[in-house]
mmCIF file of C-alpha atoms in Angstrom:
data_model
loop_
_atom_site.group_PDB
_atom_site.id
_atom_site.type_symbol
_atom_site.label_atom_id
_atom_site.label_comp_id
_atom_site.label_asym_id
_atom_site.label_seq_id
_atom_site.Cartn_x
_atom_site.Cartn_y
_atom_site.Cartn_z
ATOM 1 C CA UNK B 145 0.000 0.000 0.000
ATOM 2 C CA UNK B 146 1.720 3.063 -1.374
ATOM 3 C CA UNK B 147 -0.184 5.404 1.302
ATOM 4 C CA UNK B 148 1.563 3.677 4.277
ATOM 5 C CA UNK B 149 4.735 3.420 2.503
ATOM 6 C CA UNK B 150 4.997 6.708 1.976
ATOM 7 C CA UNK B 151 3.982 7.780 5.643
ATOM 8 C CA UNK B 152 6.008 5.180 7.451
ATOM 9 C CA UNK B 153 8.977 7.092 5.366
ATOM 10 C CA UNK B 154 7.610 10.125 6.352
ATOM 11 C CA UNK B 155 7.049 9.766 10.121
ATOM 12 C CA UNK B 156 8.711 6.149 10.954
ATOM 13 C CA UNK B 157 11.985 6.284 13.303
ATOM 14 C CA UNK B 158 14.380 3.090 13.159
ATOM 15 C CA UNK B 159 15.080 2.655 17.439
ATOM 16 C CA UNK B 160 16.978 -0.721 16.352
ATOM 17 C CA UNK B 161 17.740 -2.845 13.558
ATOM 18 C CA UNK B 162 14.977 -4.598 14.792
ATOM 19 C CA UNK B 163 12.415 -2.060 15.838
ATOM 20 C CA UNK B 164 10.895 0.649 14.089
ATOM 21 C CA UNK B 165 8.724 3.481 15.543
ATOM 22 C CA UNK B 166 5.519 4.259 14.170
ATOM 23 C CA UNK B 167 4.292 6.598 17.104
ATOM 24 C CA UNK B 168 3.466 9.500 14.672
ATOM 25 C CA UNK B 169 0.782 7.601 12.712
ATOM 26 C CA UNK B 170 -0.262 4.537 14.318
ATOM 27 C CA UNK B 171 0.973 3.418 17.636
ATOM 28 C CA UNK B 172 0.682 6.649 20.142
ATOM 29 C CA UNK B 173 -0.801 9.028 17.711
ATOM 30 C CA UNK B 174 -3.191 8.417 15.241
ATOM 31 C CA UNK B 175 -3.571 9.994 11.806
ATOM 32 C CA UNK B 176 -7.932 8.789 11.393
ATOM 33 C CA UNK B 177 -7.377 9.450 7.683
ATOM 34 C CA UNK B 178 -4.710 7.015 7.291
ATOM 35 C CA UNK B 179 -6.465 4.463 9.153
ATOM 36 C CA UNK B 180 -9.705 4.894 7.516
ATOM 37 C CA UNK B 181 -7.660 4.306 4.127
ATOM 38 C CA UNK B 182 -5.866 1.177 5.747
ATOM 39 C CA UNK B 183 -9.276 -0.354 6.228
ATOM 40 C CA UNK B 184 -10.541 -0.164 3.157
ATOM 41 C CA UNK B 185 -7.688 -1.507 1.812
ATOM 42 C CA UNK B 186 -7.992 -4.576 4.382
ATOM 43 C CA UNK B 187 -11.803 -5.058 3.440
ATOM 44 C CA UNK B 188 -11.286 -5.150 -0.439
ATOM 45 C CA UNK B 189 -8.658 -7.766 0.432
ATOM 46 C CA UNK B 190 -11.141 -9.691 2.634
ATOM 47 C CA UNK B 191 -14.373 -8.813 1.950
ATOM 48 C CA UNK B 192 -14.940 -12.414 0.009
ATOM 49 C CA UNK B 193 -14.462 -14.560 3.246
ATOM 50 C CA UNK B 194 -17.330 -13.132 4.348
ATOM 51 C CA UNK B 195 -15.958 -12.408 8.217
ATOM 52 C CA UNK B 196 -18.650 -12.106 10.920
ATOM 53 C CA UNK B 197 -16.577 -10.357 13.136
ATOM 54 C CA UNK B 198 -12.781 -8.441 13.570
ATOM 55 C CA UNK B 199 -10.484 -9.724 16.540
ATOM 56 C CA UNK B 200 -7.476 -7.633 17.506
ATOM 57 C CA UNK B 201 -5.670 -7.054 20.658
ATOM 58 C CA UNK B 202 -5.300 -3.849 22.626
ATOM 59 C CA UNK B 203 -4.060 -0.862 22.366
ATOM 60 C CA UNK B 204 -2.536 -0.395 18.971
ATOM 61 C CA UNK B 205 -4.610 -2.945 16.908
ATOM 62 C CA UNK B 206 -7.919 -1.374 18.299
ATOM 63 C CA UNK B 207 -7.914 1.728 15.573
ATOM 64 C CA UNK B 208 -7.190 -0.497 12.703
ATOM 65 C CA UNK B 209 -10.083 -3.242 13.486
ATOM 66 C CA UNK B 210 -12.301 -0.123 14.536
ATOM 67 C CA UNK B 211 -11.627 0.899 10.300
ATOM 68 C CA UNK B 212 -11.939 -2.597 8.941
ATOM 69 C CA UNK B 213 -15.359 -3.833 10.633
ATOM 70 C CA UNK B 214 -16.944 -0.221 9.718
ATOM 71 C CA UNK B 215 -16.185 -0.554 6.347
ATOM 72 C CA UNK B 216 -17.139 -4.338 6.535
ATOM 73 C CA UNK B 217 -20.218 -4.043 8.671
ATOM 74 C CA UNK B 218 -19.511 -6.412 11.575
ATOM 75 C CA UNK B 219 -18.434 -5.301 15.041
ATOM 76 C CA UNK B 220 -14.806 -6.226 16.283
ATOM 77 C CA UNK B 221 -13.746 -7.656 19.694
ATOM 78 C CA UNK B 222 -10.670 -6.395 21.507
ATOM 79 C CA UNK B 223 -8.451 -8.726 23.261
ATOM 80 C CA UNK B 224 -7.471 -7.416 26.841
ATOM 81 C CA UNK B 225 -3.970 -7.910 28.299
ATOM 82 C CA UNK B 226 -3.368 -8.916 31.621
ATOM 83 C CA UNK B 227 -0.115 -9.637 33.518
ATOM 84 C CA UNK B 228 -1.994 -12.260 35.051
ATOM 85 C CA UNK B 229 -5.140 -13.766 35.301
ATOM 86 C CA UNK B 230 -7.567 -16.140 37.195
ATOM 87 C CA UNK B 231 -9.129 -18.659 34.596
ATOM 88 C CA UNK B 232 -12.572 -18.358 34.074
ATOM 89 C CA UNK B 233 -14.343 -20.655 32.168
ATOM 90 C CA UNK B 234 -16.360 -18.014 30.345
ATOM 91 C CA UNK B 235 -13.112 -16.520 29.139
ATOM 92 C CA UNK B 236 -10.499 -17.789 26.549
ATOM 93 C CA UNK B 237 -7.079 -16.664 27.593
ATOM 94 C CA UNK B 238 -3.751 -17.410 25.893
ATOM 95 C CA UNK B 239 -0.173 -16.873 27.112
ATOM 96 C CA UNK B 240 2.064 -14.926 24.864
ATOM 97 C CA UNK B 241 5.543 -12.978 25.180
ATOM 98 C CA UNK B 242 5.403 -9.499 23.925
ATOM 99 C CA UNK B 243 8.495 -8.742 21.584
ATOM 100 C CA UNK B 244 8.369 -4.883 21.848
ATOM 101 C CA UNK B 245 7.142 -4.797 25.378
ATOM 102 C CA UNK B 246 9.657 -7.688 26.577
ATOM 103 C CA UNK B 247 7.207 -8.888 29.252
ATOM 104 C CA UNK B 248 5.014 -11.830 29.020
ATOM 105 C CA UNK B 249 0.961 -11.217 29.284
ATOM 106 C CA UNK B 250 -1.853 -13.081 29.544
ATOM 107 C CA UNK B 251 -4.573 -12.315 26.475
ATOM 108 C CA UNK B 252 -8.247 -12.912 26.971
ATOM 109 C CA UNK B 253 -11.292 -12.780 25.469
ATOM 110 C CA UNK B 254 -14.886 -13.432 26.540
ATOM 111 C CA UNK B 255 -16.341 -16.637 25.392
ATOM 112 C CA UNK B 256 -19.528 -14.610 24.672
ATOM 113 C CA UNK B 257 -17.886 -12.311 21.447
ATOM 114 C CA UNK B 258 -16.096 -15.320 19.724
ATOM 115 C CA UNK B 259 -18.574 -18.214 19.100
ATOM 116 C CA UNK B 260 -18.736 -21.265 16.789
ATOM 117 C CA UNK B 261 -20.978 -19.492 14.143
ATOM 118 C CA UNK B 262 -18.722 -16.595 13.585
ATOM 119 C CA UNK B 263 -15.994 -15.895 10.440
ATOM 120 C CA UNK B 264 -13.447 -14.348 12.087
ATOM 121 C CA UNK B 265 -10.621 -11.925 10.213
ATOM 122 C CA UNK B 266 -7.722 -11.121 13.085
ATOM 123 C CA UNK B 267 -5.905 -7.327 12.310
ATOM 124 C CA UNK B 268 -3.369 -6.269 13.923
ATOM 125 C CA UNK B 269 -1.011 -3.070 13.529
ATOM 126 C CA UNK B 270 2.881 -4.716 13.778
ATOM 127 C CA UNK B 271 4.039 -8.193 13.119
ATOM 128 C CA UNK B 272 7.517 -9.160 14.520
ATOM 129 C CA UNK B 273 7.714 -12.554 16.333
ATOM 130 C CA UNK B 274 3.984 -13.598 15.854
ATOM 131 C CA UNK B 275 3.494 -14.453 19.309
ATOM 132 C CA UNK B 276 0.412 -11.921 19.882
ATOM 133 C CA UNK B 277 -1.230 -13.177 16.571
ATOM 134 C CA UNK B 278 -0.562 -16.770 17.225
ATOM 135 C CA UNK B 279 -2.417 -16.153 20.312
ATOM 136 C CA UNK B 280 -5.120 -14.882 18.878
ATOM 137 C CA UNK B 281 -5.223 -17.521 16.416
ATOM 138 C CA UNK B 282 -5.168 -20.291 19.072
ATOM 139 C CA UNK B 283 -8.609 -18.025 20.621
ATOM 140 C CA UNK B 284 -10.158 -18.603 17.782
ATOM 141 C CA UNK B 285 -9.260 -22.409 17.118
ATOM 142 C CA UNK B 286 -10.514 -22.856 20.703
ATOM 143 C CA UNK B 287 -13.979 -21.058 20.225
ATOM 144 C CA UNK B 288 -14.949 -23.392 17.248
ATOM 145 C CA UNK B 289 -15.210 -19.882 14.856
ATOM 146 C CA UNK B 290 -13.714 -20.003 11.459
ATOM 147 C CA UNK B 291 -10.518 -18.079 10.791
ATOM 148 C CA UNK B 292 -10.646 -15.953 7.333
ATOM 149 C CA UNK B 293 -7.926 -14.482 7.805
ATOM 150 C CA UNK B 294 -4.847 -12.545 9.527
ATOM 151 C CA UNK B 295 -4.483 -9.011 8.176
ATOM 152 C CA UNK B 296 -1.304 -7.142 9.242
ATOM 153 C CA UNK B 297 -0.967 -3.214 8.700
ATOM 154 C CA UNK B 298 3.170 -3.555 8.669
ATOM 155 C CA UNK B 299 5.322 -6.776 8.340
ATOM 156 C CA UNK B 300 9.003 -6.941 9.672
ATOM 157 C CA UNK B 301 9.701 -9.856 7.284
ATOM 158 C CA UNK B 302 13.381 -10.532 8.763
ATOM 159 C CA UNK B 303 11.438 -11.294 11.633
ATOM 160 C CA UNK B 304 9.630 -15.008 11.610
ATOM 161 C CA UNK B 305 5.902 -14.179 12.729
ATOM 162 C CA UNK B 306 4.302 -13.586 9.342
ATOM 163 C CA UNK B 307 5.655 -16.200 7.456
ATOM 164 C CA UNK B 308 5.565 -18.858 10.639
ATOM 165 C CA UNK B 309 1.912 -18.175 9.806
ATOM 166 C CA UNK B 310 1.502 -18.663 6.608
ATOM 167 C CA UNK B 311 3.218 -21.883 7.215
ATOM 168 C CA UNK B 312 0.075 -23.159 9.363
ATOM 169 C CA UNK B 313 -2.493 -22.400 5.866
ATOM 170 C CA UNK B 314 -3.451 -19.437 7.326
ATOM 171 C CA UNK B 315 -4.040 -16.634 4.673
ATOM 172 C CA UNK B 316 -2.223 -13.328 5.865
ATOM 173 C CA UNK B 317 -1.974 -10.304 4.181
ATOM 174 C CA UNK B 318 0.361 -7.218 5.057
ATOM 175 C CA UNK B 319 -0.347 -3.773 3.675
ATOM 176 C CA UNK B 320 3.761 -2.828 3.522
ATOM 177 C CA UNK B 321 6.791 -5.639 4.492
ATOM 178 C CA UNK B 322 9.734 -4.405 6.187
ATOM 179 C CA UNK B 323 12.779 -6.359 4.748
ATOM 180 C CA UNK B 324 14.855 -4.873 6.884
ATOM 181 C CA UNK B 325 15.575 -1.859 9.110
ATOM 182 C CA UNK B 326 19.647 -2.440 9.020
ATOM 183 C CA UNK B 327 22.217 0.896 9.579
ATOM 184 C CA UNK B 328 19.019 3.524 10.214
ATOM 185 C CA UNK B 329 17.114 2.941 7.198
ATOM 186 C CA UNK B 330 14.076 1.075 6.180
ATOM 187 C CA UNK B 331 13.979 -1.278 3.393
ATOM 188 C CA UNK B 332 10.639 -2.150 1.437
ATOM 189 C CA UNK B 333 10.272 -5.510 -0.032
ATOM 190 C CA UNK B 334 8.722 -4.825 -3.894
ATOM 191 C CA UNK B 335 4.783 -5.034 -4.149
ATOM 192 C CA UNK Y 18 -28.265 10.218 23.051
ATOM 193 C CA UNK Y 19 -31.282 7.984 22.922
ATOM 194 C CA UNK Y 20 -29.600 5.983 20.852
ATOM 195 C CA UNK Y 21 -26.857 4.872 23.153
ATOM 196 C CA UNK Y 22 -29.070 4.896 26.236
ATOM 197 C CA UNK Y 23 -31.339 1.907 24.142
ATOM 198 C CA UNK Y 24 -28.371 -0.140 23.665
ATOM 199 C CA UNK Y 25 -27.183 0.171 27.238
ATOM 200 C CA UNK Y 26 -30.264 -0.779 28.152
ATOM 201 C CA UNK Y 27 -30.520 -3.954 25.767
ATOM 202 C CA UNK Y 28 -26.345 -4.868 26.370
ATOM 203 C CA UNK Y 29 -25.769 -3.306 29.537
ATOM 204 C CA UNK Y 30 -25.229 -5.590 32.407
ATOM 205 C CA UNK Y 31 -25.041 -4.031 35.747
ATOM 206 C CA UNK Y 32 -22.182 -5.789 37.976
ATOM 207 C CA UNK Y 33 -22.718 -3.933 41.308
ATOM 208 C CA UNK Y 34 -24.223 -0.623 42.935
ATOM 209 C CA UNK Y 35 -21.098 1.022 41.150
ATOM 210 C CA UNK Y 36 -20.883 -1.117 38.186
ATOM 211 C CA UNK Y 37 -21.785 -1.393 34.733
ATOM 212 C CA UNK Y 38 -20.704 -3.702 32.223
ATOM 213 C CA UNK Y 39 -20.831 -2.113 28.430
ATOM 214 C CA UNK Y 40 -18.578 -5.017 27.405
ATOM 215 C CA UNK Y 41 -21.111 -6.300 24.484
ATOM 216 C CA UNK Y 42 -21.159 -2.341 22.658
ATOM 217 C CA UNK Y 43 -18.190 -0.290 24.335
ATOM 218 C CA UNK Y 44 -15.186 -2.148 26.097
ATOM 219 C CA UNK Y 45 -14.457 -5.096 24.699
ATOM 220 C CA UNK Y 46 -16.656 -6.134 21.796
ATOM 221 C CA UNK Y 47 -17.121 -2.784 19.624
ATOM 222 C CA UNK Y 48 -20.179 -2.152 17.476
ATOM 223 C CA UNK Y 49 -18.916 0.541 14.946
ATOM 224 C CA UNK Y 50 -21.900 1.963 13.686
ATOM 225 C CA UNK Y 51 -23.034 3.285 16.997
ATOM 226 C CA UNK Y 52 -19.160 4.563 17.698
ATOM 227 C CA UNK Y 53 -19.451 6.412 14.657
ATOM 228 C CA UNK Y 54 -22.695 7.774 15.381
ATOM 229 C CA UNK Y 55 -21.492 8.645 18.860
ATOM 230 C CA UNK Y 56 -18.377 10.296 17.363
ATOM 231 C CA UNK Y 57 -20.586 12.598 15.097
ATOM 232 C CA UNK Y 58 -22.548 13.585 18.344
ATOM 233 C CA UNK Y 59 -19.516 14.582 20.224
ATOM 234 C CA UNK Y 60 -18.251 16.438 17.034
ATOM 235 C CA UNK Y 61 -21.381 18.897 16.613
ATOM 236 C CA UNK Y 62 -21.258 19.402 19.910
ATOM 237 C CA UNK Y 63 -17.395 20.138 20.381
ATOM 238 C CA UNK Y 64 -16.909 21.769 16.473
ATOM 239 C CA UNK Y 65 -16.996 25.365 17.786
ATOM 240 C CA UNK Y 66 -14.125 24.770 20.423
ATOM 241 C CA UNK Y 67 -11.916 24.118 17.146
ATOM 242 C CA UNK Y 68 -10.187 21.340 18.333
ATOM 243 C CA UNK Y 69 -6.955 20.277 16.874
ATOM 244 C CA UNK Y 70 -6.441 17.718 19.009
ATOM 245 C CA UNK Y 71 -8.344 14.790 20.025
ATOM 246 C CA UNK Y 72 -6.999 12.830 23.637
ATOM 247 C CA UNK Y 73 -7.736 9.871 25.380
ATOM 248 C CA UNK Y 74 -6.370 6.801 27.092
ATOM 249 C CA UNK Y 75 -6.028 3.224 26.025
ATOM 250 C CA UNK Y 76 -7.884 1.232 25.784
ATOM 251 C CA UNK Y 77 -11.755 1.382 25.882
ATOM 252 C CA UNK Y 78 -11.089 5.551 24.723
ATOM 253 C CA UNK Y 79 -9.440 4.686 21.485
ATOM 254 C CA UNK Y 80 -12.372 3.733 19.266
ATOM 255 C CA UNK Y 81 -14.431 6.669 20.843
ATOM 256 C CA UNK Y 82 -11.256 9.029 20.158
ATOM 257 C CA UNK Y 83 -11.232 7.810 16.650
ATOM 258 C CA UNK Y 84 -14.639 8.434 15.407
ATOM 259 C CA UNK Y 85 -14.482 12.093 16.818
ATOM 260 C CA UNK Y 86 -10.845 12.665 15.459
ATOM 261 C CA UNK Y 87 -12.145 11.502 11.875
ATOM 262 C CA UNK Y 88 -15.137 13.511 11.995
ATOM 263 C CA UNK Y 89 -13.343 16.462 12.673
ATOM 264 C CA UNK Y 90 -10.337 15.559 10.794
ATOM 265 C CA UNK Y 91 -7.905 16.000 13.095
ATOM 266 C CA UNK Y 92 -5.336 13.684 14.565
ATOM 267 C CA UNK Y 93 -6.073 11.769 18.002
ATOM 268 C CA UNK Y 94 -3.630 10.669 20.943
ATOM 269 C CA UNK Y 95 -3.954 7.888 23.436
ATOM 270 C CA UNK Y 96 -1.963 8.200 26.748
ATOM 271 C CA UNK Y 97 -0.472 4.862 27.594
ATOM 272 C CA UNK Y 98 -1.012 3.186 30.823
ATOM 273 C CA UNK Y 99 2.245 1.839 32.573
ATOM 274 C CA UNK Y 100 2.943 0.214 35.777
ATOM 275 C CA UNK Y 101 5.357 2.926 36.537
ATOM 276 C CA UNK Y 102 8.052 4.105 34.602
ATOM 277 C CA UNK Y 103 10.827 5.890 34.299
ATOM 278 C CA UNK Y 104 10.345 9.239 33.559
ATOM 279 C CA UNK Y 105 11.443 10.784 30.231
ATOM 280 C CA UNK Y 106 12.290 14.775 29.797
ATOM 281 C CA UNK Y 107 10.000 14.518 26.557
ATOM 282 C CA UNK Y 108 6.866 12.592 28.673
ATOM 283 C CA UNK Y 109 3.951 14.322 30.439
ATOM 284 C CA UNK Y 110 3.695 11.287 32.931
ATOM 285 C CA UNK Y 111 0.335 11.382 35.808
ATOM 286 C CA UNK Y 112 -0.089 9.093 38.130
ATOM 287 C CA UNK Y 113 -3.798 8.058 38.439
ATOM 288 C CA UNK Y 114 -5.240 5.264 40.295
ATOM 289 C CA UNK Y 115 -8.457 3.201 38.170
ATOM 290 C CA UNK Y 116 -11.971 2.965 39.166
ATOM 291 C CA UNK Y 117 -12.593 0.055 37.636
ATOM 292 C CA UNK Y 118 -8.962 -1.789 37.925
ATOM 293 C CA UNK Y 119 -8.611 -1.459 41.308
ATOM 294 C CA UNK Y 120 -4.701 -0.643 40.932
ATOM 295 C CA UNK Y 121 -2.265 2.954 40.191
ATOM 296 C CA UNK Y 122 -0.755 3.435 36.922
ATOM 297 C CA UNK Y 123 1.108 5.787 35.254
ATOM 298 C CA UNK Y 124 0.048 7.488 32.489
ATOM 299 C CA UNK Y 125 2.227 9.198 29.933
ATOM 300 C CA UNK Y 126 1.614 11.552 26.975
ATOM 301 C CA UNK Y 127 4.634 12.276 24.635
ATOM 302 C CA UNK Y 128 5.456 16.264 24.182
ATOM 303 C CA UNK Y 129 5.812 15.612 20.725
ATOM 304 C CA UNK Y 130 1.989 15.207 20.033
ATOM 305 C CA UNK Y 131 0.602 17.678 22.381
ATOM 306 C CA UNK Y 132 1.719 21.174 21.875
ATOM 307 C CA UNK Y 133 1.175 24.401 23.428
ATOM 308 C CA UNK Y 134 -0.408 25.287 19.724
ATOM 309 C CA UNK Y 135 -2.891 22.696 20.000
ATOM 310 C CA UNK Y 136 -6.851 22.761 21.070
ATOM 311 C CA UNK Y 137 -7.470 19.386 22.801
ATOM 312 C CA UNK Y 138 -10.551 17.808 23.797
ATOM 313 C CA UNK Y 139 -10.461 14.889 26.124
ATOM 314 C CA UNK Y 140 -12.361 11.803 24.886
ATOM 315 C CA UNK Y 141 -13.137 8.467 27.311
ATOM 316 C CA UNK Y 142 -15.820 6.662 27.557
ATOM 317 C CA UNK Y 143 -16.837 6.570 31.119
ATOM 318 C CA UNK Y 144 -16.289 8.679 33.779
ATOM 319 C CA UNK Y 145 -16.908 7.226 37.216
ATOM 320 C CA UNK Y 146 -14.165 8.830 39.980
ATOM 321 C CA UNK Y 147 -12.928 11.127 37.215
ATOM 322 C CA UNK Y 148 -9.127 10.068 38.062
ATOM 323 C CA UNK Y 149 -7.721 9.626 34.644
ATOM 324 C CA UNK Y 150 -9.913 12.134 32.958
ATOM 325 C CA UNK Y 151 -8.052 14.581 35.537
ATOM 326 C CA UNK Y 152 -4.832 13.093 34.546
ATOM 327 C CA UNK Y 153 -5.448 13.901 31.077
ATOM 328 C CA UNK Y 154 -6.239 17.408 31.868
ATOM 329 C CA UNK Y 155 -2.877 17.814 34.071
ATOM 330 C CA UNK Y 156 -1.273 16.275 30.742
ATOM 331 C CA UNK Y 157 -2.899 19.187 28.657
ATOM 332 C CA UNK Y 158 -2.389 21.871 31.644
ATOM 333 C CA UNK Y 159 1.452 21.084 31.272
ATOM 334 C CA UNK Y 160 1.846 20.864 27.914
ATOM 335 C CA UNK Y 161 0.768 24.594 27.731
ATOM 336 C CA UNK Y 162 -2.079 23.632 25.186
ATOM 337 C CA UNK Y 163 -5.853 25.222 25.494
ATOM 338 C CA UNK Y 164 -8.238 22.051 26.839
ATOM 339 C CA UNK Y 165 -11.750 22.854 24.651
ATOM 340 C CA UNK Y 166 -13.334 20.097 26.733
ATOM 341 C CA UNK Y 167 -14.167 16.932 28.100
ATOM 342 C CA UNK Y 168 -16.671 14.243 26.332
ATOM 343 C CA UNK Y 169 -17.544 11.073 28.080
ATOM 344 C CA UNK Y 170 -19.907 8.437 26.487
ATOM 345 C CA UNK Y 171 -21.731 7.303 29.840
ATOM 346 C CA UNK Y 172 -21.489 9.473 33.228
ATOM 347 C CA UNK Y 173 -22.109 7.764 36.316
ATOM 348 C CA UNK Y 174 -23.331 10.443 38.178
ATOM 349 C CA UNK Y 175 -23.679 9.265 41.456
ATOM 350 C CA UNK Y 176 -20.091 9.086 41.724
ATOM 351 C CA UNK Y 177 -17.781 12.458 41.476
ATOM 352 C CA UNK Y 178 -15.950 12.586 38.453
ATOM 353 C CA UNK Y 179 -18.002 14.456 35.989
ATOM 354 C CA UNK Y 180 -19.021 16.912 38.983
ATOM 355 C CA UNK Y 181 -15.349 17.324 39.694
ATOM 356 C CA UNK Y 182 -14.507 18.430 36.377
ATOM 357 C CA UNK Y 183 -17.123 20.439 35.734
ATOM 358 C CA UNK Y 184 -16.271 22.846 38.937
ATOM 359 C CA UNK Y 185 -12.737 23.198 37.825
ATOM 360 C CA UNK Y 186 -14.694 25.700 34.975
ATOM 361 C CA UNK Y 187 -14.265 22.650 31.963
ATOM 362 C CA UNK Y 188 -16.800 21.647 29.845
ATOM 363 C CA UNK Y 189 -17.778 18.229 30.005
ATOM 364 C CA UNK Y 190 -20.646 16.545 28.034
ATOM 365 C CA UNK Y 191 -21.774 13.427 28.679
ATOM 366 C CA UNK Y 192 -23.783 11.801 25.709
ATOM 367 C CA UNK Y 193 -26.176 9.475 28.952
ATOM 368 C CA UNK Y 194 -25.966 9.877 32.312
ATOM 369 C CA UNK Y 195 -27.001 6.930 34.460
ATOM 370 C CA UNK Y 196 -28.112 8.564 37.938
ATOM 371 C CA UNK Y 197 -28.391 5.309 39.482
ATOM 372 C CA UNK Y 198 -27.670 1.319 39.581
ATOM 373 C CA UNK Y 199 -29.002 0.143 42.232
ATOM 374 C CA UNK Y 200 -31.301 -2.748 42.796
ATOM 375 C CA UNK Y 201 -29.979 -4.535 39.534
ATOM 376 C CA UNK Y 202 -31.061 -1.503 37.570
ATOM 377 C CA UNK Y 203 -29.926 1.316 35.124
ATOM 378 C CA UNK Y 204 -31.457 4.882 35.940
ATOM 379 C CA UNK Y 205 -31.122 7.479 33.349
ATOM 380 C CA UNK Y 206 -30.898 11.273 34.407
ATOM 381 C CA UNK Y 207 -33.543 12.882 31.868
ATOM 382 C CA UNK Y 208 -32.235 14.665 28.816
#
């Protein structure tokens, strides 16, 4: 998506080879134009599995699923993190590290939003690792729902999560791929 | 808002005396359609502050923050939530304790994104004790920016917050007020 591209150029800082900073447009500030356009693009790429509902996690997923089910017509759940949680049986709740956040959290989501009937599309804003989307793919395996799709607004593809995915049949689309973010700058991978 | 008093009356669940549970429309599954119609109240009734500026705090805030940010095309913030952390010469950083979560966080608001040139209006979507809509407002107070306002979805008005606020001279509008919960029951405050 040339939009994004352009933007992450625009306002992206490389912190690491590993990590880039997207604070400006997606992650601590958030440009509603961009997003809007982001979703759009994610529902012309999805709009033929038919999903019932969106399922992100908090925070920085939430503005991105918010765009996607609006244009789609479907409401979105957001997973809640928790350093630690009692079990409930009403609740699915997966372990997963965080890469950026270098803790580990519990994720969770209420047996009541995710059930057997519904075609569920997970967005999220950053893959790196995968962990927090492999969680939320295991929530969705558990509940019985269908899984259209994972839909990921920027891929760090020297990092394994998108492609560790891919690898399970799952069909996952990124709007830009990061091939790397090596000496300060940030590489594109060709559309 | 007579629309979003007739879903909390159809999704609503109340918890306890203090407590009520929008989890279905508002804090954990999301129905866009009345977010966006929610945003579009908050924006005629905030357009003539000129905000430039939209603020709130992850998580439940963000989809509220975003349908009033792209209504009046402007950007939106969300203050992050932290255990505690180290504080950063380019961080507004309150501490607030939550309502709701029982514990004291931090919250933080980078300098970058709100500048003394900027009109902000505070977004969340309930106000019970008021403690991190007052954070916010510190935030604002130090960044040297003009606060145009405070808009909360649901005011529980039988608890301080939105009284609070309101004698410090801000405007706050509250799309429902619920007066009441007691007995197992939602009481609205009439329009």
């Amino acid at each position: 998506m040339e939009l994004l591209k352009e933007r992450i150029i625009e306002a992206g800082s490389v912190v690491s080879d590993q990590v880039v900073k997207l604070d400006a447009i997606l992650n601590h500030q958030v440009d509603p134009a961009l997003i809007v356009e982001m979703g759009k693009e994610f529902a012309r790429r999805f709009i033929e599995s038919a999903p019932t509902k969106i399922l992100t996690i908090e925070s920085s997923g939430i503005p991105l699923a918010f765009a996607v089910a609006n244009e789609l017509g479907v409401p979105f759940v957001f997973a809640r993190r928790k350093k630690s949680v009692t079990m409930d049986e009403n609740t699915y709740c997966e372990r997963v590290p965080s890469f950026t956040k270098g803790i580990v959290t519990d994720i969770m989501v209420s047996s009541q939003y995710i059930t057997p009937s519904d075609r569920v599309l997970i967005i999220d804003d950053i893959i790196a690792n995968g962990d927090a989307a492999r969680g939320l793919i295991r929530i969705v395996e558990r509940s019985g729902a269908v899984l259209t799709g994972v839909g990921i607004a920027v891929e760090k593809a020297f990092q394994a999560g998108g492609r560790s995915i891919r690898e399970q049949g799952i069909r996952t689309e990124s709007l830009v791929t990061i091939t790397s973010l090596e000496n300060g700058k940030i590489h594109f991978a060709d559309c």
